[in-house]
């Protein structure tokens, strides 16, 4: 079985004259920058190369291999990232205007899917670990209670693992969903490696109906590659595929597709062994850093069902150093670029390409920093998730007339946009929600927030509906 990469290499080495797209015509002498980007292998849908959005030959074979590798019933390859998969899965599983239950800590693509489908939106509120300012697990009891209260809900969306590696009890949540006649979609964008070796089990085999994974986040694949798994007979794969084609390009990249093919081939041959090497390196890293006194690797967080060991949380809650300051030290003094910095932690995201050398270099840096006098900092406890008051439906709020107001004067107004921390893309404020003083204070105190229209928000767009504006005194 030749790989897609080999087929591309064989074809582009031939004397075939490309009187078709793309316009660079593989003329790397005229456009040399494309050579380093793989432009010589960049083709369009031509004879012998199938169509990713309507697979019949090599792409169909690839998707069968993906399904077998992750134990799904059907899998669809995506070059529009997990975002395309989320939009497609929600659209396929939910009738327009249908009731949708999501974790408040969902990625912005889930909110966009709710918007597009005019969903009646209901929230699950995971508790927050205030030491790290991250949401913890959603429980089956929370899901069961929400579905009992709102029996019209037909789709539940859970993120597991979260951006920070927090896992929820997907088997229990799936049982609760199915007992109430609802489908379960798991945003497993950060967990494509789950189920390999001794990593925790994937939602694909834990009872979810639909699972979306980003290959590129932790596995050897190019950015934007993802897969959408159909894991039960409760939804028609043809409907899911139709929406998948709708939400990604009608000219999908063969370079990205070849990246998926290469990743799958590697996992078929080396997946278990590679996962075990990676996991062993992570265990060595964790053991080595247990003696740290000021920086900490959080263990046994309250409210956490399980943790993905590939996500490396380094807490600064025991010292006066902020997460942003720690990230800056790692960058400037040690040339280490971490994934993201929170107020009291940094997240270093490992992947299958890491080994003992890279993790040892990070450990060296953290040991050096921990030996400094970093001062003291008070600790805090678990808290409920904060949820602003919802006044307008999401889709109505984004389409209504809007006007900008200074954030400091926005108390009482109804938001016409999102404000979110990115990464990971989780909103503090969604359209249709009332802005209160606590929210304004939170937004003004943080430097990691973005809004739909303004980047770092100093002003915010609010509803121009005069009936919803604050009363003037």
GROMACS .gro file of C-alpha atoms in nm:
model
  473
    1UNK     CA    1   0.000   0.000   0.000
    2UNK     CA    2   0.164   0.321  -0.115
    3UNK     CA    3   0.106   0.633   0.091
    4UNK     CA    4  -0.060   0.945  -0.039
    5UNK     CA    5   0.275   1.120  -0.011
    6UNK     CA    6   0.435   0.859  -0.236
    7UNK     CA    7   0.152   0.897  -0.489
    8UNK     CA    8   0.202   1.274  -0.489
    9UNK     CA    9   0.578   1.238  -0.531
   10UNK     CA   10   0.538   0.994  -0.819
   11UNK     CA   11   0.284   1.213  -0.995
   12UNK     CA   12   0.472   1.541  -0.960
   13UNK     CA   13   0.796   1.374  -1.078
   14UNK     CA   14   0.619   1.278  -1.401
   15UNK     CA   15   0.609   1.496  -1.710
   16UNK     CA   16   0.238   1.574  -1.670
   17UNK     CA   17   0.158   1.933  -1.768
   18UNK     CA   18  -0.069   2.087  -1.497
   19UNK     CA   19  -0.330   2.279  -1.691
   20UNK     CA   20  -0.537   2.299  -1.375
   21UNK     CA   21  -0.526   2.468  -1.035
   22UNK     CA   22  -0.333   2.578  -0.833
   23UNK     CA   23  -0.198   2.879  -1.017
   24UNK     CA   24   0.166   2.837  -0.912
   25UNK     CA   25   0.175   2.534  -1.150
   26UNK     CA   26   0.448   2.379  -0.932
   27UNK     CA   27   0.690   2.629  -1.090
   28UNK     CA   28   0.928   2.643  -0.797
   29UNK     CA   29   1.200   2.823  -0.993
   30UNK     CA   30   0.969   3.122  -1.035
   31UNK     CA   31   0.827   3.101  -0.682
   32UNK     CA   32   1.113   2.958  -0.469
   33UNK     CA   33   0.943   3.022  -0.133
   34UNK     CA   34   0.687   2.756  -0.221
   35UNK     CA   35   0.957   2.490  -0.237
   36UNK     CA   36   1.019   2.501   0.138
   37UNK     CA   37   0.643   2.480   0.192
   38UNK     CA   38   0.597   2.165  -0.016
   39UNK     CA   39   0.451   2.350  -0.313
   40UNK     CA   40   0.586   2.089  -0.552
   41UNK     CA   41   0.331   1.840  -0.414
   42UNK     CA   42   0.037   2.082  -0.411
   43UNK     CA   43  -0.231   1.959  -0.653
   44UNK     CA   44  -0.608   1.972  -0.694
   45UNK     CA   45  -0.866   1.697  -0.749
   46UNK     CA   46  -0.739   1.516  -1.061
   47UNK     CA   47  -0.773   1.161  -1.190
   48UNK     CA   48  -0.639   0.906  -0.943
   49UNK     CA   49  -0.638   1.132  -0.638
   50UNK     CA   50  -0.996   1.114  -0.509
   51UNK     CA   51  -1.191   1.392  -0.333
   52UNK     CA   52  -1.166   1.433   0.043
   53UNK     CA   53  -1.526   1.560   0.064
   54UNK     CA   54  -1.668   1.272  -0.142
   55UNK     CA   55  -1.417   0.988  -0.096
   56UNK     CA   56  -1.434   0.685  -0.323
   57UNK     CA   57  -1.083   0.545  -0.345
   58UNK     CA   58  -0.764   0.649  -0.164
   59UNK     CA   59  -0.940   0.885   0.079
   60UNK     CA   60  -1.210   0.629   0.152
   61UNK     CA   61  -0.937   0.377   0.228
   62UNK     CA   62  -0.767   0.632   0.455
   63UNK     CA   63  -1.089   0.696   0.647
   64UNK     CA   64  -1.142   0.322   0.694
   65UNK     CA   65  -0.790   0.300   0.841
   66UNK     CA   66  -0.865   0.595   1.072
   67UNK     CA   67  -1.187   0.430   1.193
   68UNK     CA   68  -1.006   0.102   1.258
   69UNK     CA   69  -0.722   0.274   1.442
   70UNK     CA   70  -0.953   0.461   1.684
   71UNK     CA   71  -1.227   0.191   1.689
   72UNK     CA   72  -1.494   0.421   1.543
   73UNK     CA   73  -1.781   0.305   1.322
   74UNK     CA   74  -1.707   0.573   1.061
   75UNK     CA   75  -1.443   0.846   1.048
   76UNK     CA   76  -1.422   1.160   0.835
   77UNK     CA   77  -1.089   1.331   0.768
   78UNK     CA   78  -1.084   1.709   0.806
   79UNK     CA   79  -0.842   1.977   0.690
   80UNK     CA   80  -1.040   2.259   0.853
   81UNK     CA   81  -0.940   2.164   1.205
   82UNK     CA   82  -1.164   2.051   1.488
   83UNK     CA   83  -1.363   2.370   1.432
   84UNK     CA   84  -1.501   2.226   1.106
   85UNK     CA   85  -1.578   1.901   1.287
   86UNK     CA   86  -1.765   2.074   1.571
   87UNK     CA   87  -1.971   2.284   1.330
   88UNK     CA   88  -2.056   1.976   1.123
   89UNK     CA   89  -2.135   1.749   1.418
   90UNK     CA   90  -2.366   1.997   1.592
   91UNK     CA   91  -2.544   2.080   1.265
   92UNK     CA   92  -2.595   1.711   1.184
   93UNK     CA   93  -2.716   1.615   1.532
   94UNK     CA   94  -2.943   1.911   1.608
   95UNK     CA   95  -3.260   2.029   1.438
   96UNK     CA   96  -3.268   2.406   1.371
   97UNK     CA   97  -3.383   2.573   1.690
   98UNK     CA   98  -3.334   2.253   1.889
   99UNK     CA   99  -3.226   2.244   2.253
  100UNK     CA  100  -2.852   2.209   2.312
  101UNK     CA  101  -2.672   2.147   2.643
  102UNK     CA  102  -2.306   2.252   2.655
  103UNK     CA  103  -2.041   2.308   2.914
  104UNK     CA  104  -1.996   2.680   2.974
  105UNK     CA  105  -1.624   2.611   2.927
  106UNK     CA  106  -1.675   2.502   2.564
  107UNK     CA  107  -1.455   2.623   2.280
  108UNK     CA  108  -1.588   2.916   2.077
  109UNK     CA  109  -1.663   2.684   1.782
  110UNK     CA  110  -1.938   2.524   1.992
  111UNK     CA  111  -2.095   2.866   2.049
  112UNK     CA  112  -2.066   2.941   1.678
  113UNK     CA  113  -2.240   2.611   1.601
  114UNK     CA  114  -2.519   2.706   1.845
  115UNK     CA  115  -2.546   3.043   1.671
  116UNK     CA  116  -2.567   2.893   1.323
  117UNK     CA  117  -2.830   2.641   1.427
  118UNK     CA  118  -3.036   2.893   1.627
  119UNK     CA  119  -3.009   2.657   1.922
  120UNK     CA  120  -3.198   2.690   2.247
  121UNK     CA  121  -2.887   2.700   2.460
  122UNK     CA  122  -2.852   2.551   2.809
  123UNK     CA  123  -2.534   2.540   3.018
  124UNK     CA  124  -2.351   2.291   3.234
  125UNK     CA  125  -2.140   2.479   3.488
  126UNK     CA  126  -1.820   2.296   3.580
  127UNK     CA  127  -1.668   2.413   3.908
  128UNK     CA  128  -1.358   2.630   3.891
  129UNK     CA  129  -1.031   2.560   4.063
  130UNK     CA  130  -0.952   2.913   4.174
  131UNK     CA  131  -0.589   2.835   4.248
  132UNK     CA  132  -0.531   2.774   3.879
  133UNK     CA  133  -0.839   2.953   3.740
  134UNK     CA  134  -0.938   2.651   3.531
  135UNK     CA  135  -1.266   2.456   3.499
  136UNK     CA  136  -1.265   2.103   3.638
  137UNK     CA  137  -1.467   1.798   3.534
  138UNK     CA  138  -1.834   1.783   3.439
  139UNK     CA  139  -2.007   1.498   3.624
  140UNK     CA  140  -2.272   1.251   3.501
  141UNK     CA  141  -2.500   1.375   3.781
  142UNK     CA  142  -2.481   1.731   3.645
  143UNK     CA  143  -2.576   1.608   3.300
  144UNK     CA  144  -2.858   1.389   3.432
  145UNK     CA  145  -2.999   1.677   3.638
  146UNK     CA  146  -2.989   1.917   3.342
  147UNK     CA  147  -3.158   1.668   3.112
  148UNK     CA  148  -3.425   1.593   3.372
  149UNK     CA  149  -3.494   1.967   3.405
  150UNK     CA  150  -3.494   2.024   3.027
  151UNK     CA  151  -3.620   1.703   2.861
  152UNK     CA  152  -3.635   1.879   2.523
  153UNK     CA  153  -3.253   1.872   2.498
  154UNK     CA  154  -3.143   1.644   2.214
  155UNK     CA  155  -2.767   1.706   2.206
  156UNK     CA  156  -2.502   1.741   2.478
  157UNK     CA  157  -2.151   1.872   2.409
  158UNK     CA  158  -1.868   1.799   2.654
  159UNK     CA  159  -1.502   1.899   2.624
  160UNK     CA  160  -1.275   1.618   2.746
  161UNK     CA  161  -0.986   1.658   2.782
  162UNK     CA  162  -1.001   2.031   2.836
  163UNK     CA  163  -0.723   2.258   2.716
  164UNK     CA  164  -0.554   2.200   3.052
  165UNK     CA  165  -0.596   1.820   3.032
  166UNK     CA  166  -0.896   1.771   3.264
  167UNK     CA  167  -1.101   1.461   3.176
  168UNK     CA  168  -1.465   1.396   3.257
  169UNK     CA  169  -1.642   1.063   3.314
  170UNK     CA  170  -1.752   1.017   2.953
  171UNK     CA  171  -1.886   0.666   3.006
  172UNK     CA  172  -2.117   0.789   3.283
  173UNK     CA  173  -2.214   1.103   3.090
  174UNK     CA  174  -2.294   0.897   2.779
  175UNK     CA  175  -2.519   0.670   2.985
  176UNK     CA  176  -2.703   0.972   3.125
  177UNK     CA  177  -2.747   1.124   2.779
  178UNK     CA  178  -2.881   0.806   2.624
  179UNK     CA  179  -3.117   0.743   2.915
  180UNK     CA  180  -3.280   1.077   2.829
  181UNK     CA  181  -3.278   1.021   2.453
  182UNK     CA  182  -3.002   1.275   2.388
  183UNK     CA  183  -2.690   1.238   2.173
  184UNK     CA  184  -2.342   1.303   2.313
  185UNK     CA  185  -2.076   1.491   2.118
  186UNK     CA  186  -1.732   1.501   2.279
  187UNK     CA  187  -1.488   1.774   2.182
  188UNK     CA  188  -1.172   1.566   2.215
  189UNK     CA  189  -0.965   1.807   2.009
  190UNK     CA  190  -0.682   1.786   2.261
  191UNK     CA  191  -0.705   1.408   2.302
  192UNK     CA  192  -0.630   1.239   1.969
  193UNK     CA  193  -0.356   1.042   2.149
  194UNK     CA  194  -0.595   0.899   2.407
  195UNK     CA  195  -0.633   0.522   2.391
  196UNK     CA  196  -0.280   0.463   2.263
  197UNK     CA  197  -0.049   0.274   2.496
  198UNK     CA  198  -0.148   0.336   2.857
  199UNK     CA  199  -0.292   0.683   2.805
  200UNK     CA  200  -0.651   0.718   2.933
  201UNK     CA  201  -0.926   0.574   2.715
  202UNK     CA  202  -1.073   0.783   2.432
  203UNK     CA  203  -1.435   0.899   2.423
  204UNK     CA  204  -1.463   0.703   2.097
  205UNK     CA  205  -1.476   0.380   2.299
  206UNK     CA  206  -1.655   0.520   2.605
  207UNK     CA  207  -2.004   0.558   2.458
  208UNK     CA  208  -2.001   0.898   2.284
  209UNK     CA  209  -2.201   0.924   1.962
  210UNK     CA  210  -1.971   1.176   1.793
  211UNK     CA  211  -1.609   1.264   1.873
  212UNK     CA  212  -1.394   1.535   1.720
  213UNK     CA  213  -1.013   1.516   1.745
  214UNK     CA  214  -0.735   1.746   1.626
  215UNK     CA  215  -0.448   1.530   1.504
  216UNK     CA  216  -0.207   1.820   1.498
  217UNK     CA  217  -0.236   1.913   1.866
  218UNK     CA  218  -0.052   1.610   2.005
  219UNK     CA  219   0.027   1.378   1.712
  220UNK     CA  220   0.270   1.401   1.416
  221UNK     CA  221   0.044   1.588   1.172
  222UNK     CA  222   0.032   1.938   1.026
  223UNK     CA  223  -0.172   2.217   1.180
  224UNK     CA  224  -0.539   2.214   1.072
  225UNK     CA  225  -0.565   1.834   1.043
  226UNK     CA  226  -0.847   1.667   1.235
  227UNK     CA  227  -1.093   1.378   1.228
  228UNK     CA  228  -1.462   1.345   1.308
  229UNK     CA  229  -1.561   1.003   1.442
  230UNK     CA  230  -1.914   0.861   1.429
  231UNK     CA  231  -1.931   0.609   1.711
  232UNK     CA  232  -2.293   0.489   1.724
  233UNK     CA  233  -2.591   0.411   1.505
  234UNK     CA  234  -2.794   0.696   1.655
  235UNK     CA  235  -2.691   0.934   1.376
  236UNK     CA  236  -2.669   0.891   0.998
  237UNK     CA  237  -2.306   0.911   0.872
  238UNK     CA  238  -2.427   1.048   0.537
  239UNK     CA  239  -2.581   1.348   0.711
  240UNK     CA  240  -2.263   1.410   0.909
  241UNK     CA  241  -2.052   1.388   0.593
  242UNK     CA  242  -2.277   1.635   0.414
  243UNK     CA  243  -2.219   1.893   0.686
  244UNK     CA  244  -1.848   1.815   0.705
  245UNK     CA  245  -1.819   1.899   0.334
  246UNK     CA  246  -2.021   2.216   0.395
  247UNK     CA  247  -1.792   2.347   0.669
  248UNK     CA  248  -1.455   2.283   0.510
  249UNK     CA  249  -1.304   2.396   0.183
  250UNK     CA  250  -1.431   2.252  -0.145
  251UNK     CA  251  -1.062   2.250  -0.243
  252UNK     CA  252  -0.907   2.063   0.051
  253UNK     CA  253  -0.528   2.066   0.068
  254UNK     CA  254  -0.352   1.750  -0.050
  255UNK     CA  255  -0.051   1.848   0.161
  256UNK     CA  256  -0.266   1.843   0.474
  257UNK     CA  257  -0.436   1.523   0.359
  258UNK     CA  258  -0.098   1.358   0.306
  259UNK     CA  259  -0.008   1.470   0.658
  260UNK     CA  260  -0.311   1.280   0.793
  261UNK     CA  261  -0.213   0.977   0.588
  262UNK     CA  262   0.143   0.989   0.720
  263UNK     CA  263   0.027   1.028   1.079
  264UNK     CA  264  -0.210   0.733   1.047
  265UNK     CA  265   0.061   0.518   0.890
  266UNK     CA  266   0.299   0.603   1.173
  267UNK     CA  267   0.040   0.521   1.438
  268UNK     CA  268  -0.045   0.190   1.270
  269UNK     CA  269   0.321   0.088   1.288
  270UNK     CA  270   0.455   0.270   1.594
  271UNK     CA  271   0.158   0.412   1.783
  272UNK     CA  272   0.165   0.189   2.090
  273UNK     CA  273   0.542   0.192   2.127
  274UNK     CA  274   0.565   0.568   2.065
  275UNK     CA  275   0.290   0.636   2.318
  276UNK     CA  276   0.467   0.424   2.579
  277UNK     CA  277   0.799   0.606   2.521
  278UNK     CA  278   0.622   0.940   2.551
  279UNK     CA  279   0.436   0.834   2.865
  280UNK     CA  280   0.756   0.705   3.025
  281UNK     CA  281   0.928   1.038   2.954
  282UNK     CA  282   0.631   1.221   3.111
  283UNK     CA  283   0.646   1.002   3.420
  284UNK     CA  284   1.020   1.072   3.456
  285UNK     CA  285   0.950   1.444   3.421
  286UNK     CA  286   0.682   1.432   3.691
  287UNK     CA  287   0.898   1.232   3.935
  288UNK     CA  288   1.191   1.466   3.883
  289UNK     CA  289   0.986   1.776   3.965
  290UNK     CA  290   0.809   1.639   4.273
  291UNK     CA  291   1.074   1.793   4.508
  292UNK     CA  292   1.009   2.147   4.379
  293UNK     CA  293   0.929   2.384   4.666
  294UNK     CA  294   0.784   2.698   4.502
  295UNK     CA  295   0.671   2.584   4.160
  296UNK     CA  296   0.436   2.287   4.172
  297UNK     CA  297   0.298   2.016   3.943
  298UNK     CA  298  -0.064   1.996   4.067
  299UNK     CA  299  -0.182   1.648   4.163
  300UNK     CA  300  -0.525   1.531   4.281
  301UNK     CA  301  -0.708   1.854   4.202
  302UNK     CA  302  -1.054   1.865   4.368
  303UNK     CA  303  -1.338   1.805   4.128
  304UNK     CA  304  -1.117   1.632   3.869
  305UNK     CA  305  -1.232   1.291   3.746
  306UNK     CA  306  -0.900   1.215   3.573
  307UNK     CA  307  -0.607   1.398   3.411
  308UNK     CA  308  -0.437   1.363   3.074
  309UNK     CA  309  -0.067   1.336   3.165
  310UNK     CA  310   0.047   1.494   2.837
  311UNK     CA  311  -0.068   1.840   2.954
  312UNK     CA  312   0.195   1.981   3.190
  313UNK     CA  313   0.049   2.231   3.435
  314UNK     CA  314   0.309   2.418   3.640
  315UNK     CA  315   0.148   2.613   3.921
  316UNK     CA  316   0.283   2.933   4.076
  317UNK     CA  317   0.021   2.946   4.353
  318UNK     CA  318   0.281   2.874   4.625
  319UNK     CA  319   0.496   3.175   4.531
  320UNK     CA  320   0.464   3.539   4.426
  321UNK     CA  321   0.553   3.467   4.062
  322UNK     CA  322   0.263   3.493   3.816
  323UNK     CA  323   0.211   3.253   3.530
  324UNK     CA  324   0.290   3.532   3.284
  325UNK     CA  325   0.618   3.609   3.463
  326UNK     CA  326   0.715   3.241   3.463
  327UNK     CA  327   0.642   3.217   3.090
  328UNK     CA  328   0.859   3.524   3.028
  329UNK     CA  329   1.148   3.376   3.229
  330UNK     CA  330   1.127   3.047   3.039
  331UNK     CA  331   1.128   3.235   2.708
  332UNK     CA  332   1.403   3.486   2.779
  333UNK     CA  333   1.642   3.287   2.994
  334UNK     CA  334   1.593   2.935   2.857
  335UNK     CA  335   1.450   2.979   2.505
  336UNK     CA  336   1.147   2.768   2.597
  337UNK     CA  337   0.812   2.877   2.451
  338UNK     CA  338   0.522   2.734   2.649
  339UNK     CA  339   0.167   2.687   2.518
  340UNK     CA  340  -0.004   2.947   2.738
  341UNK     CA  341   0.021   3.135   3.066
  342UNK     CA  342  -0.259   3.189   3.313
  343UNK     CA  343  -0.256   3.415   3.614
  344UNK     CA  344  -0.113   3.143   3.839
  345UNK     CA  345   0.012   2.869   3.609
  346UNK     CA  346   0.171   2.790   3.278
  347UNK     CA  347   0.067   2.511   3.046
  348UNK     CA  348   0.341   2.325   2.864
  349UNK     CA  349   0.182   2.100   2.605
  350UNK     CA  350   0.377   1.787   2.523
  351UNK     CA  351   0.327   1.578   2.210
  352UNK     CA  352   0.436   1.255   2.050
  353UNK     CA  353   0.737   1.440   1.911
  354UNK     CA  354   0.871   1.504   2.262
  355UNK     CA  355   1.128   1.279   2.420
  356UNK     CA  356   1.349   1.263   2.727
  357UNK     CA  357   1.572   1.540   2.587
  358UNK     CA  358   1.302   1.804   2.544
  359UNK     CA  359   1.128   1.725   2.870
  360UNK     CA  360   1.462   1.718   3.054
  361UNK     CA  361   1.543   2.064   2.919
  362UNK     CA  362   1.213   2.196   3.055
  363UNK     CA  363   1.278   2.023   3.389
  364UNK     CA  364   1.627   2.180   3.409
  365UNK     CA  365   1.477   2.525   3.359
  366UNK     CA  366   1.203   2.476   3.618
  367UNK     CA  367   1.453   2.346   3.875
  368UNK     CA  368   1.674   2.650   3.818
  369UNK     CA  369   1.381   2.890   3.860
  370UNK     CA  370   1.253   2.705   4.167
  371UNK     CA  371   1.590   2.758   4.336
  372UNK     CA  372   1.537   3.137   4.323
  373UNK     CA  373   1.358   3.332   4.596
  374UNK     CA  374   1.015   3.374   4.438
  375UNK     CA  375   0.829   3.509   4.742
  376UNK     CA  376   0.497   3.391   4.890
  377UNK     CA  377   0.143   3.402   4.760
  378UNK     CA  378  -0.189   3.318   4.932
  379UNK     CA  379  -0.382   3.018   4.802
  380UNK     CA  380  -0.753   2.996   4.724
  381UNK     CA  381  -1.015   2.724   4.690
  382UNK     CA  382  -1.269   2.563   4.457
  383UNK     CA  383  -1.552   2.791   4.344
  384UNK     CA  384  -1.864   2.776   4.131
  385UNK     CA  385  -1.843   2.884   3.768
  386UNK     CA  386  -1.962   3.242   3.713
  387UNK     CA  387  -2.250   3.277   3.466
  388UNK     CA  388  -2.383   3.617   3.359
  389UNK     CA  389  -2.759   3.666   3.325
  390UNK     CA  390  -2.891   3.567   2.980
  391UNK     CA  391  -3.138   3.821   2.840
  392UNK     CA  392  -3.147   3.758   2.463
  393UNK     CA  393  -3.102   3.436   2.262
  394UNK     CA  394  -2.750   3.408   2.123
  395UNK     CA  395  -2.847   3.429   1.755
  396UNK     CA  396  -3.078   3.727   1.817
  397UNK     CA  397  -2.810   3.919   2.006
  398UNK     CA  398  -2.545   3.884   1.733
  399UNK     CA  399  -2.783   4.006   1.462
  400UNK     CA  400  -2.946   4.290   1.653
  401UNK     CA  401  -2.836   4.654   1.607
  402UNK     CA  402  -2.534   4.728   1.823
  403UNK     CA  403  -2.334   5.021   1.947
  404UNK     CA  404  -1.992   5.055   2.113
  405UNK     CA  405  -1.959   5.177   2.471
  406UNK     CA  406  -1.649   5.209   2.691
  407UNK     CA  407  -1.612   4.893   2.896
  408UNK     CA  408  -1.606   5.099   3.215
  409UNK     CA  409  -1.956   5.230   3.126
  410UNK     CA  410  -2.099   4.899   3.008
  411UNK     CA  411  -2.259   4.781   3.335
  412UNK     CA  412  -2.625   4.695   3.276
  413UNK     CA  413  -2.595   4.671   2.897
  414UNK     CA  414  -2.656   4.352   2.698
  415UNK     CA  415  -2.349   4.223   2.516
  416UNK     CA  416  -2.363   4.196   2.138
  417UNK     CA  417  -2.029   4.014   2.117
  418UNK     CA  418  -1.807   3.755   2.282
  419UNK     CA  419  -1.524   3.824   2.523
  420UNK     CA  420  -1.296   3.525   2.560
  421UNK     CA  421  -0.958   3.411   2.672
  422UNK     CA  422  -0.762   3.290   2.372
  423UNK     CA  423  -0.609   3.044   2.400
  424UNK     CA  424  -0.814   2.835   2.466
  425UNK     CA  425  -1.115   3.026   2.325
  426UNK     CA  426  -1.361   2.995   2.615
  427UNK     CA  427  -1.596   3.293   2.663
  428UNK     CA  428  -1.636   3.489   2.984
  429UNK     CA  429  -1.920   3.674   2.816
  430UNK     CA  430  -2.144   3.568   2.527
  431UNK     CA  431  -2.385   3.773   2.314
  432UNK     CA  432  -2.721   3.825   2.483
  433UNK     CA  433  -2.579   3.828   2.838
  434UNK     CA  434  -2.605   4.125   3.075
  435UNK     CA  435  -2.277   4.293   3.169
  436UNK     CA  436  -2.240   4.344   3.543
  437UNK     CA  437  -1.980   4.515   3.760
  438UNK     CA  438  -1.804   4.190   3.851
  439UNK     CA  439  -1.758   4.103   3.485
  440UNK     CA  440  -1.624   4.447   3.396
  441UNK     CA  441  -1.374   4.429   3.681
  442UNK     CA  442  -1.261   4.083   3.569
  443UNK     CA  443  -1.214   4.190   3.206
  444UNK     CA  444  -1.025   4.507   3.301
  445UNK     CA  445  -0.793   4.310   3.530
  446UNK     CA  446  -0.684   4.057   3.265
  447UNK     CA  447  -0.449   4.089   2.969
  448UNK     CA  448  -0.531   3.758   2.793
  449UNK     CA  449  -0.879   3.848   2.671
  450UNK     CA  450  -1.008   3.920   2.322
  451UNK     CA  451  -1.343   4.035   2.191
  452UNK     CA  452  -1.516   3.967   1.862
  453UNK     CA  453  -1.442   4.308   1.711
  454UNK     CA  454  -1.179   4.480   1.922
  455UNK     CA  455  -0.893   4.252   2.017
  456UNK     CA  456  -0.805   4.338   2.378
  457UNK     CA  457  -1.131   4.504   2.482
  458UNK     CA  458  -1.142   4.864   2.607
  459UNK     CA  459  -1.482   4.918   2.445
  460UNK     CA  460  -1.750   4.661   2.391
  461UNK     CA  461  -2.038   4.634   2.146
  462UNK     CA  462  -2.373   4.616   2.320
  463UNK     CA  463  -2.731   4.577   2.204
  464UNK     CA  464  -2.883   4.892   2.060
  465UNK     CA  465  -3.230   4.781   2.173
  466UNK     CA  466  -3.344   5.079   2.378
  467UNK     CA  467  -3.579   4.864   2.585
  468UNK     CA  468  -3.279   4.665   2.715
  469UNK     CA  469  -3.048   4.959   2.781
  470UNK     CA  470  -2.980   5.064   3.142
  471UNK     CA  471  -3.223   5.326   3.273
  472UNK     CA  472  -3.063   5.670   3.289
  473UNK     CA  473  -3.080   5.838   3.631
   0.00000   0.00000   0.00000
